[in-house]
Amino acid sequence: MVPTLFGRIQTRLFLLATVGLAVTALIVPVLPGTGDAELADLYRTAVAVLAAVAVLGVAWEFVYHALMQFRWEKDWPTLFGLLTLINEGLLVWALLALEAIPGVAVNPPAAAFWTHFLAVWLAVWLVANGPMRVPFIRWRFRGGRLV
Amino acid sequence: MHSSPPIRGDLTPELLQTSQWTDEQVSAAGIPIHDIPFVTVGGGIGSFVTVDYLRIYGVPTDRMRVLSNIDTPWETYEYLTRVSQIPRPERIRSDSSSRPDNLWGFPSYALEEAWREKRLSHLWQIATEPILNDYWTPRAGTVFRGLEREAKRISYWDMLVKGQVRMVRKRVGGGYFTILTPPDGLSETRRVAFRSQYVHLAVGYPGLKFLPDLQDFRERHRDYTRVVNAYERHEHVYEALKTRPGVVMVRGGGIVASRVLQRLMDDREEFGLQTQIVHIFRTFVTGSHGPNVFMRRKGGHGWAYQGFNYPKSVWGGQLKARMRKLEGEDRKKLYQDIGGTNTPKRRRWQQQMAKGRRENWYHAFQGMVDKVEPGPDGRLISHVRSSNGRIQQYVSDFIIDCTGLEADIAEHRVLADLLQHGGAERNPLGRLEVERHFEVKGTASGDGALYASGAATLGGYFPGVDTFLGLQIAAQEIADDLARRGFCKKMGPFRSTSQWFKWAFNKAV
Ligand SMILES: Cc1cc2nc3c(=O)[nH]c(=O)nc-3n(C[C@H](O)[C@H](O)[C@H](O)COP(=O)(O)OP(=O)(O)OC[C@H]3O[C@@H](n4cnc5c(N)ncnc54)[C@H](O)[C@@H]3O)c2cc1C
């Protein structure tokens, strides 16, 4: 899929709300380094992190869209969709350290945060690069717009 | 048994001159009429992906017919790719998810080849294209195998009717008559008519177009062996070069020129040949080019580089969305900005050409050829004028014209008839003007609709028409429009998923 700006935003929000939540639900109980924190608190924190990725992500999409304008093809290679986990992950991690993300119940240790973040990112990236086209046959021709 | 064509049931002067026919007129001419709601004319990749969509949307085979002069949907494509040096084991141009045998494009060809060959390198390449690697593209053979499987699955051959389509005319009262000339001996009458509410045209390329100076040479000297077009069989050129050293002039800067060069260079390497290559570009690109920093395409050594025949976002991203809104001159301008002959920058080709330049057997020049003449020693002399006005003569043993399949649409009989009698118009690039949903403007007939896809529609609201993915985009628009008209049911996420599983398990639709 070669995205348009609105397509990017819609796809991100949709996939985080579906694939992202599903992966979160599965992975939180087995996250490393969480000690004796309450499971409910861990879930609240994980969902807050997911929400942060979504909200900050909308801003990131504007940045990516602007960068894409320098590309002749106006495309966004698959690899970029993977590598942007670095800048986005670091920003969320920094904001967590500054306690600037609302709704966080326990500040997660690095191992827990990165395991969760990477799992969600990889799953969303994989789904966006293939299986998404199975139910949504018009999505890839509309720059990633669902509506 | 030899049979001469029947004389009964032929077109009458009255029919030829009337733009809209009544049922009585056609019957009176003795032409048998078959009723079928949907016909697609062509039977190549464009027809195939359209009936594939409609079959998957739920249309039964007895409501559709494919009228075609070929037996399999890939026949013409395979011929053109083979002669232009892409045999089955070689890789084609389009990407991994341009799958005419799978409307979802998932699993992509790369996944399929990785699975079949148990090789992860395909996945590495697809994940890192085009940054760390060339675009991954499928083998021609993979494409044909997939098409054959899908054609069987949707019972394609139950819908195929062989013959040459002569014309499509509007019917008084709505819908169309499509006139087919069946192969000799297969019909009692010279023509048969298909009366349908919907018609789809996917007739491919209207014809080969030779460069005028080469056409002139061929006709004047009746020489069809030394001056050849890359879209014709020209294996004899490569064979002759194996028997004695020679000079080949290649003309053109597109992917077919790249392919022909690759063949010449591969043979040089494999058989230790001494072939010299002179390559003439009409437009010689020396580096990145374009109007501004946001519209700059890479290039060099003569070539303009681009992965596919248009920038990637025309098949679904920003450029698709943008072109969809443009009319007339604005549309033409954007076509000019993103158009132009180009070829992918593949690492192997770059290495081969660099070697040729180093070893002084590959020479590329800018120039326009004024004329080609036979030389005193029986070789060919090309008079080439460069942009600074200098005229040079180049001697060669062969000339391979790699410039194109760009004949005017009116050279195709059915399209010419449509322009003359069917109400069709030309778009800003001179081809058939189609709506965003690929209905040909001006051709509506009562509650009937006539659609077109493929090369004949280049210049419309969607630029990537002459590609697998473009033909599928058109097919989807057409299927959705037919759903709006009540011919079939639009496919939503649930039906799509269940149909995908049928595809995956190779179960009939
Ligand atoms: C060398 C080459 C390589 C290409 N590589 C790629 C690629 O890698 N990826 C990609 O996406 N696209 C590629 N294309 C472009 C395009 O996708 C193919 O050409 C594709 O086959 C076009 O499909 P089509 O249905 O428009 O035409 P075709 O597949 O050519 O089918 C049209 C058919 O209609 C038949 N026909 C015409 N008139 C009549 C009539 N009056 N009656 C009956 N039958 C008729 C013709 O015989 C022809 O068989 C390539 C094109 C060429 C020439």
XYZ file of C-alpha atoms and ligand atoms in Angstrom:
709
model
C 0.000 0.000 0.000
C 1.281 3.446 -0.907
C -0.266 5.847 1.591
C -1.899 9.225 1.360
C -1.896 11.399 4.477
C -5.431 10.505 5.547
C -4.832 6.914 4.609
C -1.804 6.759 6.900
C -3.697 8.165 9.835
C -6.724 5.945 9.364
C -4.651 2.821 8.919
C -2.582 3.568 12.001
C -5.583 4.184 14.225
C -7.469 1.193 12.896
C -4.590 -1.242 13.233
C -3.603 -0.062 16.706
C -7.195 -0.398 17.851
C -7.497 -3.927 16.497
C -4.162 -5.692 16.073
C -2.477 -3.455 18.660
C -5.074 -4.163 21.343
C -5.148 -7.874 20.579
C -1.377 -8.194 20.862
C -1.442 -6.140 24.059
C -4.097 -8.354 25.591
C -1.993 -11.423 24.882
C 1.428 -10.163 25.794
C 0.965 -8.114 28.967
C 0.748 -11.091 31.356
C 4.086 -12.418 30.126
C 6.061 -9.180 29.932
C 9.518 -9.488 31.515
C 10.733 -7.534 34.534
C 7.366 -6.419 35.856
C 8.000 -7.827 39.355
C 4.927 -8.023 41.528
C 2.959 -5.231 39.852
C -0.800 -5.781 39.650
C -1.966 -7.178 36.318
C -4.701 -4.538 36.114
C -2.124 -1.778 36.508
C 0.045 -3.353 33.855
C -2.888 -3.443 31.457
C -3.790 0.178 32.195
C -0.222 1.182 31.522
C 0.023 -0.831 28.324
C -3.168 0.691 26.985
C -1.925 4.168 27.904
C 1.274 3.465 25.978
C -0.764 2.251 23.009
C -2.875 5.405 23.140
C 0.300 7.485 23.205
C 1.616 5.682 20.124
C -1.674 6.437 18.404
C -1.897 10.104 19.361
C 1.769 10.941 18.821
C 1.584 8.851 15.685
C -0.886 11.194 14.077
C 1.736 13.920 14.397
C 4.441 11.576 13.133
C 2.364 10.807 10.068
C 2.491 14.481 9.103
C 6.271 14.332 9.342
C 6.473 11.161 7.240
C 4.079 12.597 4.712
C 6.252 15.687 4.396
C 9.401 13.592 3.975
C 7.664 11.491 1.367
C 7.232 14.578 -0.785
C 10.944 14.478 -1.524
C 10.552 11.032 -3.038
C 9.833 10.999 -6.763
C 7.544 7.998 -6.465
C 5.632 9.477 -3.503
C 5.883 6.058 -1.938
C 6.844 4.841 1.505
C 9.017 1.729 1.300
C 8.158 -1.221 3.525
C 11.457 -0.853 5.318
C 10.630 2.706 6.433
C 7.450 1.424 8.020
C 9.626 -0.846 10.124
C 12.499 1.515 10.897
C 10.247 4.288 12.169
C 9.774 2.162 15.267
C 13.117 3.558 16.408
C 12.206 7.233 16.526
C 8.673 6.569 17.708
C 9.757 4.092 20.367
C 12.429 6.404 21.712
C 10.005 9.317 21.933
C 7.417 7.326 23.872
C 10.128 5.923 26.141
C 11.447 9.429 26.828
C 7.967 10.710 27.601
C 7.420 7.783 29.968
C 10.646 8.651 31.759
C 9.434 12.242 32.082
C 6.106 10.912 33.356
C 4.402 12.912 30.629
C 2.042 10.181 29.468
C -1.347 10.278 31.175
C -2.993 7.117 32.497
C 0.229 5.278 33.327
C -0.220 3.274 36.528
C 3.251 1.763 36.925
C 6.308 3.057 35.154
C 7.352 -0.028 33.159
C 10.926 -1.304 33.182
C 12.775 -1.053 29.868
C 12.466 -4.764 29.079
C 8.692 -4.718 29.514
C 8.192 -1.530 27.534
C 10.327 -2.563 24.570
C 8.940 -6.101 24.407
C 5.415 -4.761 24.309
C 6.244 -1.956 21.889
C 8.177 -4.194 19.488
C 5.544 -6.922 19.488
C 2.783 -4.451 18.672
C 4.857 -2.686 16.045
C 5.881 -5.872 14.259
C 2.357 -7.249 14.262
C 0.891 -4.019 12.895
C 3.630 -3.791 10.257
C 3.104 -7.361 9.124
C -0.664 -7.021 8.937
C -0.411 -3.729 7.039
C 1.878 -5.364 4.500
C -0.449 -8.130 3.458
C -3.337 -9.646 5.428
C -5.083 -6.265 5.669
C -5.915 -6.619 1.973
C -7.946 -9.760 2.554
C -11.036 -8.195 4.130
C -10.478 -4.712 2.681
C -10.098 -5.016 -1.081
C -10.374 -1.269 -1.770
C -7.994 -0.146 0.967
C -4.733 -0.421 -0.980
C -6.091 1.494 -3.951
C -7.249 4.342 -1.712
C -3.936 5.123 -0.100
C -4.860 3.271 3.075
C -8.182 4.964 3.670
C -10.866 2.764 5.184
C -13.646 5.310 4.977
C -11.229 -30.374 -44.428
C -11.099 -26.993 -46.060
C -14.015 -24.699 -45.529
C -14.578 -21.315 -47.053
C -16.237 -18.729 -44.846
C -20.030 -18.893 -44.979
C -21.671 -16.057 -46.825
C -24.925 -16.182 -44.909
C -25.471 -13.925 -41.936
C -23.078 -11.164 -42.851
C -23.137 -7.453 -42.116
C -25.287 -5.543 -44.575
C -24.536 -2.067 -45.923
C -27.530 -0.879 -43.935
C -26.087 -2.225 -40.683
C -22.647 -0.826 -41.464
C -24.087 2.644 -41.915
C -26.482 2.702 -38.981
C -25.043 3.634 -35.611
C -27.878 2.148 -33.585
C -29.422 -1.163 -34.520
C -32.837 -2.660 -33.909
C -33.288 -6.353 -33.167
C -35.180 -6.676 -36.462
C -32.320 -5.239 -38.518
C -29.887 -7.767 -37.116
C -32.298 -10.687 -37.559
C -33.130 -9.587 -41.086
C -29.429 -9.828 -41.982
C -29.573 -13.463 -40.883
C -27.103 -12.959 -38.053
C -27.919 -15.242 -35.119
C -28.337 -13.415 -31.805
C -27.091 -14.771 -28.474
C -28.409 -13.147 -25.318
C -25.930 -12.741 -22.526
C -25.892 -9.886 -19.987
C -22.137 -9.210 -19.982
C -19.465 -9.657 -22.622
C -15.811 -8.749 -22.436
C -13.893 -8.313 -25.670
C -10.185 -9.204 -25.849
C -9.580 -12.177 -23.629
C -6.144 -11.035 -22.435
C -5.100 -10.059 -18.946
C -7.606 -7.180 -18.812
C -10.586 -9.383 -19.626
C -9.319 -12.058 -17.297
C -9.011 -9.894 -14.192
C -12.430 -8.384 -14.890
C -14.251 -11.702 -15.107
C -12.192 -12.921 -12.151
C -13.554 -10.039 -10.067
C -17.093 -10.657 -11.254
C -16.912 -14.395 -10.648
C -15.671 -13.725 -7.124
C -18.424 -11.134 -6.645
C -20.795 -14.011 -7.397
C -21.697 -13.809 -11.088
C -22.269 -17.287 -12.601
C -20.450 -18.302 -15.799
C -23.642 -18.422 -17.856
C -24.117 -14.663 -17.495
C -20.752 -13.705 -18.996
C -18.825 -14.373 -22.187
C -15.234 -13.629 -23.115
C -14.912 -12.943 -26.844
C -11.336 -13.455 -27.918
C -8.934 -14.598 -30.567
C -6.601 -16.262 -28.057
C -6.944 -19.502 -26.082
C -5.421 -18.454 -22.781
C -5.482 -15.015 -21.152
C -1.696 -14.861 -21.013
C -1.042 -15.833 -24.631
C -0.437 -12.337 -26.010
C 1.423 -11.221 -22.921
C 3.631 -14.293 -23.030
C 4.365 -13.740 -26.716
C 5.323 -10.095 -26.170
C 7.456 -10.807 -23.132
C 9.187 -13.754 -24.769
C 10.202 -11.895 -27.908
C 11.280 -8.880 -25.877
C 13.648 -11.167 -23.934
C 11.671 -12.195 -20.854
C 11.324 -15.977 -21.140
C 9.534 -17.826 -18.328
C 12.519 -18.024 -15.927
C 13.262 -14.284 -16.179
C 11.693 -11.666 -13.938
C 9.062 -9.246 -15.205
C 8.782 -5.570 -14.302
C 5.830 -5.269 -11.954
C 6.001 -5.851 -8.227
C 5.256 -8.664 -5.876
C 1.657 -7.772 -5.075
C 0.564 -7.079 -8.669
C -1.086 -10.464 -9.009
C -3.602 -10.813 -11.811
C -4.515 -14.250 -10.454
C -5.365 -12.947 -6.985
C -7.419 -9.814 -6.541
C -6.269 -9.380 -2.937
C -2.586 -9.373 -3.836
C -1.979 -11.509 -0.755
C 0.011 -13.684 -0.410
C 2.288 -11.770 -2.715
C 4.395 -13.505 -5.342
C 7.475 -13.066 -3.133
C 5.822 -14.977 -0.295
C 4.773 -17.648 -2.727
C 8.227 -18.075 -4.293
C 9.827 -18.012 -0.814
C 7.471 -20.738 0.333
C 7.867 -22.894 -2.740
C 11.629 -22.608 -2.901
C 12.047 -22.511 0.898
C 14.241 -19.453 0.563
C 14.215 -16.517 2.949
C 16.235 -14.305 0.610
C 13.046 -13.439 -1.290
C 11.556 -12.080 1.939
C 14.684 -10.149 2.805
C 14.597 -8.526 -0.620
C 10.923 -7.636 -0.451
C 11.343 -6.122 3.014
C 14.285 -3.970 1.976
C 13.243 -2.963 -1.567
C 13.966 -0.519 -3.132
C 16.373 0.869 -0.551
C 18.936 -1.875 0.046
C 17.869 -4.038 -2.881
C 16.259 -3.826 -6.318
C 12.502 -4.183 -6.385
C 11.577 -7.820 -6.056
C 9.621 -8.884 -9.123
C 8.191 -12.301 -10.019
C 9.372 -14.701 -12.698
C 7.214 -14.677 -15.801
C 6.645 -18.403 -15.262
C 5.268 -17.801 -11.769
C 2.715 -15.397 -13.225
C 1.555 -17.818 -15.925
C 1.296 -20.740 -13.532
C -0.862 -18.683 -11.191
C -3.094 -17.477 -14.010
C -3.670 -21.020 -15.186
C -4.678 -22.165 -11.725
C -7.051 -19.232 -11.257
C -8.550 -19.619 -14.736
C -9.434 -23.223 -13.912
C -10.817 -22.236 -10.536
C -13.246 -19.679 -11.979
C -14.149 -21.933 -14.974
C -12.733 -19.365 -17.371
C -12.910 -21.656 -20.383
C -16.663 -22.140 -19.919
C -17.013 -18.453 -20.759
C -14.585 -18.225 -23.664
C -15.933 -17.828 -27.203
C -13.285 -17.790 -29.920
C -13.410 -15.357 -32.796
C -12.533 -11.908 -34.005
C -14.739 -9.099 -32.765
C -15.633 -6.718 -35.565
C -17.603 -4.009 -33.768
C -19.870 -3.044 -30.895
C -22.979 -1.049 -31.763
C -25.683 0.457 -29.597
C -29.034 -1.279 -29.602
C -32.305 0.587 -29.956
C -34.022 0.027 -26.628
C -30.795 -0.230 -24.624
C -27.684 -2.346 -24.437
C -25.388 -3.356 -27.275
C -24.743 -5.741 -30.108
C -21.246 -7.154 -30.300
C -20.480 -8.670 -33.680
C -18.096 -11.601 -33.723
C -16.558 -13.383 -36.698
C -16.129 -16.995 -35.564
C -13.172 -19.048 -36.824
C -13.760 -20.695 -40.205
C -15.840 -23.817 -40.074
C -17.209 -23.239 -36.601
C -20.354 -21.377 -37.526
C -23.160 -21.622 -40.055
C -23.061 -17.902 -40.531
C -20.281 -15.460 -41.246
C -21.081 -13.411 -38.138
C -22.790 -13.928 -34.833
C -24.164 -11.234 -32.545
C -24.113 -11.022 -28.771
C -26.940 -8.927 -27.378
C -25.921 -7.665 -23.959
C -26.645 -4.970 -21.446
C -22.969 -4.538 -20.616
C -19.831 -4.646 -22.706
C -16.226 -4.441 -21.577
C -13.370 -3.778 -24.000
C -9.838 -4.877 -23.167
C -8.235 -5.240 -26.564
C -4.658 -4.501 -25.535
C -2.355 -2.621 -27.874
C -3.919 -1.223 -31.037
C -0.777 -2.165 -32.930
C 2.975 -2.021 -33.266
C 4.428 1.299 -34.213
C 7.756 1.376 -35.976
C 10.036 4.345 -35.965
C 9.340 6.117 -39.271
C 12.909 5.952 -40.563
C 13.054 2.220 -39.874
C 9.677 1.571 -41.430
C 10.814 3.489 -44.463
C 13.997 1.413 -44.710
C 12.138 -1.863 -44.350
C 9.648 -1.006 -47.022
C 12.135 0.439 -49.489
C 14.674 -2.358 -49.197
C 12.336 -5.205 -48.277
C 14.697 -6.029 -45.467
C 12.970 -7.442 -42.432
C 15.896 -9.340 -40.996
C 18.490 -6.706 -40.198
C 16.098 -4.005 -39.006
C 13.814 -5.521 -36.412
C 11.426 -4.438 -33.719
C 11.929 -5.872 -30.251
C 8.256 -6.874 -30.143
C 8.724 -9.158 -33.147
C 10.547 -12.450 -33.159
C 14.179 -11.563 -33.750
C 16.070 -14.511 -32.335
C 18.018 -14.715 -35.618
C 19.900 -11.569 -34.595
C 21.330 -13.229 -31.481
C 22.036 -16.416 -33.425
C 23.894 -14.567 -36.183
C 26.055 -12.803 -33.608
C 27.144 -16.187 -32.315
C 28.512 -17.132 -35.723
C 30.489 -13.950 -36.418
C 31.206 -10.732 -34.558
C 28.907 -7.827 -35.315
C 27.722 -4.372 -34.385
C 24.181 -3.940 -33.096
C 22.437 -0.625 -32.837
C 19.818 -0.481 -30.103
C 17.275 2.338 -30.163
C 15.142 3.379 -27.224
C 15.496 4.050 -23.515
C 12.789 1.908 -21.958
C 12.727 -1.436 -20.233
C 12.674 -3.307 -23.505
C 15.965 -1.667 -24.478
C 17.339 -2.773 -21.099
C 16.186 -6.319 -21.756
C 17.665 -6.459 -25.236
C 20.954 -5.057 -23.918
C 20.963 -7.653 -21.186
C 20.521 -10.413 -23.747
C 23.340 -9.054 -25.921
C 25.607 -8.696 -22.904
C 24.690 -12.080 -21.406
C 25.449 -13.764 -24.733
C 28.706 -11.851 -24.985
C 29.738 -13.185 -21.608
C 28.419 -16.704 -21.977
C 29.694 -17.431 -25.487
C 32.727 -15.138 -25.466
C 31.330 -13.005 -28.301
C 32.812 -9.790 -29.641
C 29.506 -7.945 -30.136
C 29.806 -4.159 -30.234
C 26.756 -2.217 -29.089
C 25.793 1.276 -30.217
C 22.891 2.641 -28.241
C 20.946 5.687 -29.414
C 18.733 7.621 -27.011
C 16.455 10.296 -28.408
C 16.431 11.923 -24.968
C 19.710 11.402 -23.196
C 19.295 11.756 -19.449
C 22.467 12.683 -17.616
C 21.259 12.867 -14.039
C 18.331 13.661 -11.768
C 15.718 15.581 -13.679
C 12.389 17.278 -13.029
C 10.794 20.664 -12.427
C 11.593 21.024 -8.721
C 12.993 19.276 -5.689
C 9.641 17.557 -5.040
C 9.431 16.195 -8.580
C 12.848 14.878 -9.402
C 13.478 11.521 -10.974
C 16.842 9.785 -10.903
C 18.723 9.170 -14.100
C 22.104 8.838 -15.715
C 24.107 7.470 -18.678
C 21.119 8.174 -20.936
C 18.418 6.526 -18.856
C 15.622 7.843 -16.681
C 15.286 5.463 -13.747
C 12.020 4.367 -12.225
C 10.906 1.057 -10.743
C 7.657 0.755 -12.649
C 6.221 2.444 -15.703
C 4.763 5.204 -13.526
C 5.765 6.455 -10.066
C 4.581 3.928 -7.536
C 1.910 6.105 -5.953
C -0.253 6.145 -9.099
C -1.602 2.721 -8.109
C -3.021 3.797 -4.793
C -1.257 6.738 -3.191
C -0.988 10.426 -3.613
C -0.654 10.585 -7.392
C -3.692 8.380 -7.866
C -5.746 10.633 -5.624
C -4.451 13.739 -7.368
C -4.956 12.664 -10.964
C -8.488 11.540 -10.164
C -9.456 15.202 -9.714
C -7.845 16.632 -12.838
C -9.416 17.452 -16.191
C -8.165 18.511 -19.619
C -4.943 20.468 -19.741
C -4.183 20.044 -16.027
C -4.396 16.308 -16.410
C -2.231 16.369 -19.506
C 0.364 18.471 -17.674
C 0.624 16.003 -14.807
C 0.917 13.135 -17.282
C 3.816 15.004 -18.871
C 5.494 15.609 -15.526
C 5.350 11.980 -14.436
C 5.625 10.393 -17.881
C 8.482 9.765 -20.239
C 10.337 6.617 -21.146
C 12.136 5.030 -18.215
C 13.610 1.793 -16.967
C 14.330 0.278 -13.551
C 17.823 0.756 -12.187
C 18.753 -2.865 -11.642
C 22.134 -3.671 -10.176
C 22.927 -6.372 -12.712
C 22.216 -4.117 -15.677
C 24.312 -1.353 -14.162
C 27.256 -3.711 -13.734
C 26.992 -5.018 -17.270
C 26.846 -1.547 -18.816
C 29.705 -0.278 -16.668
C 31.798 -3.191 -17.874
C 30.862 -2.452 -21.470
C 31.882 1.182 -21.122
C 35.143 0.210 -19.471
C 36.026 -2.378 -22.078
C 34.863 -0.118 -24.873
C 32.179 -2.299 -26.442
C 29.085 -0.429 -25.226
C 28.646 3.100 -26.595
C 25.620 5.268 -25.786
C 24.774 8.476 -27.661
C 22.051 11.042 -27.899
C 20.549 11.464 -31.326
C 17.658 11.525 -33.753
C 18.023 9.245 -36.732
C 17.359 11.026 -40.024
C 17.590 7.969 -42.208
C 18.989 4.480 -42.502
C 20.665 3.281 -45.704
C 22.395 0.143 -46.875
C 26.159 0.631 -47.027
C 28.454 -0.539 -49.834
C 29.517 -3.619 -47.871
C 25.921 -4.597 -47.210
C 25.845 -3.220 -43.701
C 23.503 -0.549 -42.364
C 24.391 3.131 -42.144
C 22.388 5.304 -39.746
C 22.563 9.063 -40.116
C 22.183 10.431 -36.621
C 21.640 14.072 -35.764
C 22.507 15.060 -32.212
C 20.836 17.914 -30.353
C 23.726 20.276 -31.125
C 23.050 19.757 -34.825
C 26.038 17.561 -35.600
C 25.415 14.680 -37.976
C 27.235 11.404 -37.453
C 27.103 8.146 -39.348
C 27.070 4.836 -37.524
C 27.592 1.515 -39.236
C 25.939 -1.594 -37.842
C 24.951 -5.115 -38.827
C 21.601 -5.000 -37.112
C 19.224 -2.405 -35.712
C 16.845 -3.350 -32.923
C 14.034 -0.863 -32.450
C 12.967 -0.926 -28.806
C 10.677 2.066 -28.918
C 7.187 0.994 -28.669
C 3.737 -0.217 -28.940
C 2.239 3.220 -29.194
C 0.009 3.059 -32.251
C -3.072 5.291 -32.426
C -6.272 3.773 -31.019
C -8.055 4.306 -34.334
C -5.812 1.631 -35.824
C -7.856 -0.872 -33.903
C -11.001 -1.640 -35.841
C -13.319 -2.011 -32.868
C -12.095 1.206 -31.260
C -12.270 3.106 -34.554
C -15.862 1.958 -34.946
C -16.628 3.063 -31.413
C -15.257 6.532 -32.121
C -17.241 6.756 -35.333
C -20.554 5.182 -34.342
C -20.561 4.589 -30.609
C -20.277 8.138 -29.275
C -16.837 7.582 -27.716
C -14.482 10.540 -27.364
C -10.770 11.012 -27.014
C -9.088 12.066 -23.774
C -6.350 14.706 -23.434
C -3.767 12.154 -24.575
C -5.826 11.104 -27.582
C -7.001 7.744 -26.248
C -10.470 6.663 -25.133
C -11.981 8.987 -22.547
C -13.308 6.923 -19.644
C -15.039 7.868 -16.412
C -13.485 7.231 -13.021
C -15.326 3.909 -13.071
C -14.017 3.097 -16.586
C -17.269 3.543 -18.449
C -16.434 4.976 -21.882
C -17.846 8.497 -21.960
C -20.611 9.039 -24.481
C -21.381 5.390 -25.072
C -24.253 4.779 -22.625
C -27.165 3.026 -24.298
C -30.414 2.975 -22.331
C -29.741 1.069 -19.141
C -26.623 -0.458 -20.664
C -23.026 0.533 -20.077
C -19.803 0.065 -22.003
C -16.475 -0.089 -20.170
C -12.881 -0.183 -21.305
C -9.564 -0.869 -19.629
C -5.934 -1.200 -20.608
C -3.627 0.745 -22.910
C -6.509 2.196 -24.941
C -7.582 4.266 -21.925
C -4.255 5.856 -21.009
C -4.761 9.544 -20.279
C -7.747 9.185 -17.982
C -8.305 9.905 -14.289
C -6.100 6.932 -13.478
C -2.673 6.695 -15.130
C -1.480 3.162 -14.395
C -3.990 1.512 -16.728
C -1.651 -0.653 -18.774
C -0.380 -2.844 -15.965
C -1.664 -5.868 -14.076
C -2.491 -3.814 -11.028
C -4.052 -1.063 -13.123
C -6.230 -3.583 -14.906
C -7.304 -4.894 -11.506
C -8.059 -1.400 -10.250
C -10.216 -0.916 -13.344
C -11.849 -4.304 -12.777
C -12.743 -3.338 -9.239
C -14.235 -0.022 -10.325
C -16.220 -1.815 -13.031
C -17.422 -4.570 -10.705
C -18.507 -1.985 -8.132
C -20.293 0.027 -10.804
C -22.056 -3.117 -12.021
C -23.056 -3.778 -8.419
C -24.587 -0.297 -8.222
C -26.548 -1.149 -11.361
C -27.768 -4.388 -9.828
C -25.822 -6.840 -12.017
C -24.065 -8.340 -9.003
C -23.633 -7.820 -5.277
C -20.870 -5.623 -3.963
C -18.314 -7.530 -1.923
C -17.790 -6.471 1.689
C -15.161 -7.584 4.244
C -16.846 -10.851 5.260
C -17.561 -12.151 1.790
C -14.118 -11.025 0.712
C -12.483 -13.008 3.516
C -14.479 -16.125 2.796
C -13.699 -15.827 -0.933
C -10.037 -15.419 -0.091
C -10.068 -18.718 1.776
C -11.568 -20.357 -1.297
C -8.748 -18.895 -3.339
C -6.161 -20.091 -0.825
C -7.503 -23.655 -0.873
C -8.083 -23.573 -4.626
C -11.827 -24.212 -4.201
C -14.232 -23.114 -6.928
C -15.741 -19.662 -6.302
C 6.813 -6.612 -23.118
C 5.779 -6.215 -22.107
C 6.016 -6.443 -20.773
C 5.071 -6.061 -19.818
N 5.349 -6.305 -18.528
C 4.455 -5.972 -17.586
C 4.735 -6.241 -16.218
O 5.788 -6.749 -15.863
N 3.813 -5.916 -15.308
C 2.631 -5.338 -15.654
O 1.831 -5.074 -14.774
N 2.345 -5.057 -16.950
C 3.213 -5.362 -17.918
N 2.926 -5.095 -19.233
C 1.720 -4.330 -19.566
C 0.381 -5.045 -19.517
O 0.050 -5.429 -18.216
C 0.276 -6.260 -20.402
O 0.572 -5.908 -21.707
C -1.109 -6.896 -20.366
O -1.085 -8.061 -21.126
C -2.197 -5.987 -20.896
O -3.431 -6.654 -20.854
P -4.588 -6.329 -21.884
O -5.745 -7.188 -21.540
O -4.794 -4.880 -21.953
O -4.002 -6.762 -23.297
P -3.602 -8.224 -23.810
O -3.172 -9.096 -22.711
O -2.685 -7.984 -24.941
O -4.967 -8.810 -24.346
C -5.744 -8.210 -25.352
C -6.204 -9.309 -26.267
O -7.294 -8.863 -27.057
C -7.247 -9.531 -28.290
N -8.011 -8.781 -29.249
C -7.764 -7.528 -29.700
N -8.703 -7.166 -30.575
C -9.558 -8.197 -30.684
C -10.723 -8.409 -31.462
N -11.169 -7.502 -32.293
N -11.367 -9.592 -31.340
C -10.921 -10.547 -30.489
N -9.812 -10.394 -29.730
C -9.146 -9.231 -29.838
C -5.778 -9.541 -28.615
O -5.465 -10.594 -29.472
C -5.137 -9.736 -27.258
O -4.847 -11.067 -27.061
C 3.855 -5.448 -20.217
C 3.627 -5.217 -21.566
C 4.567 -5.600 -22.513
C 4.293 -5.345 -23.948
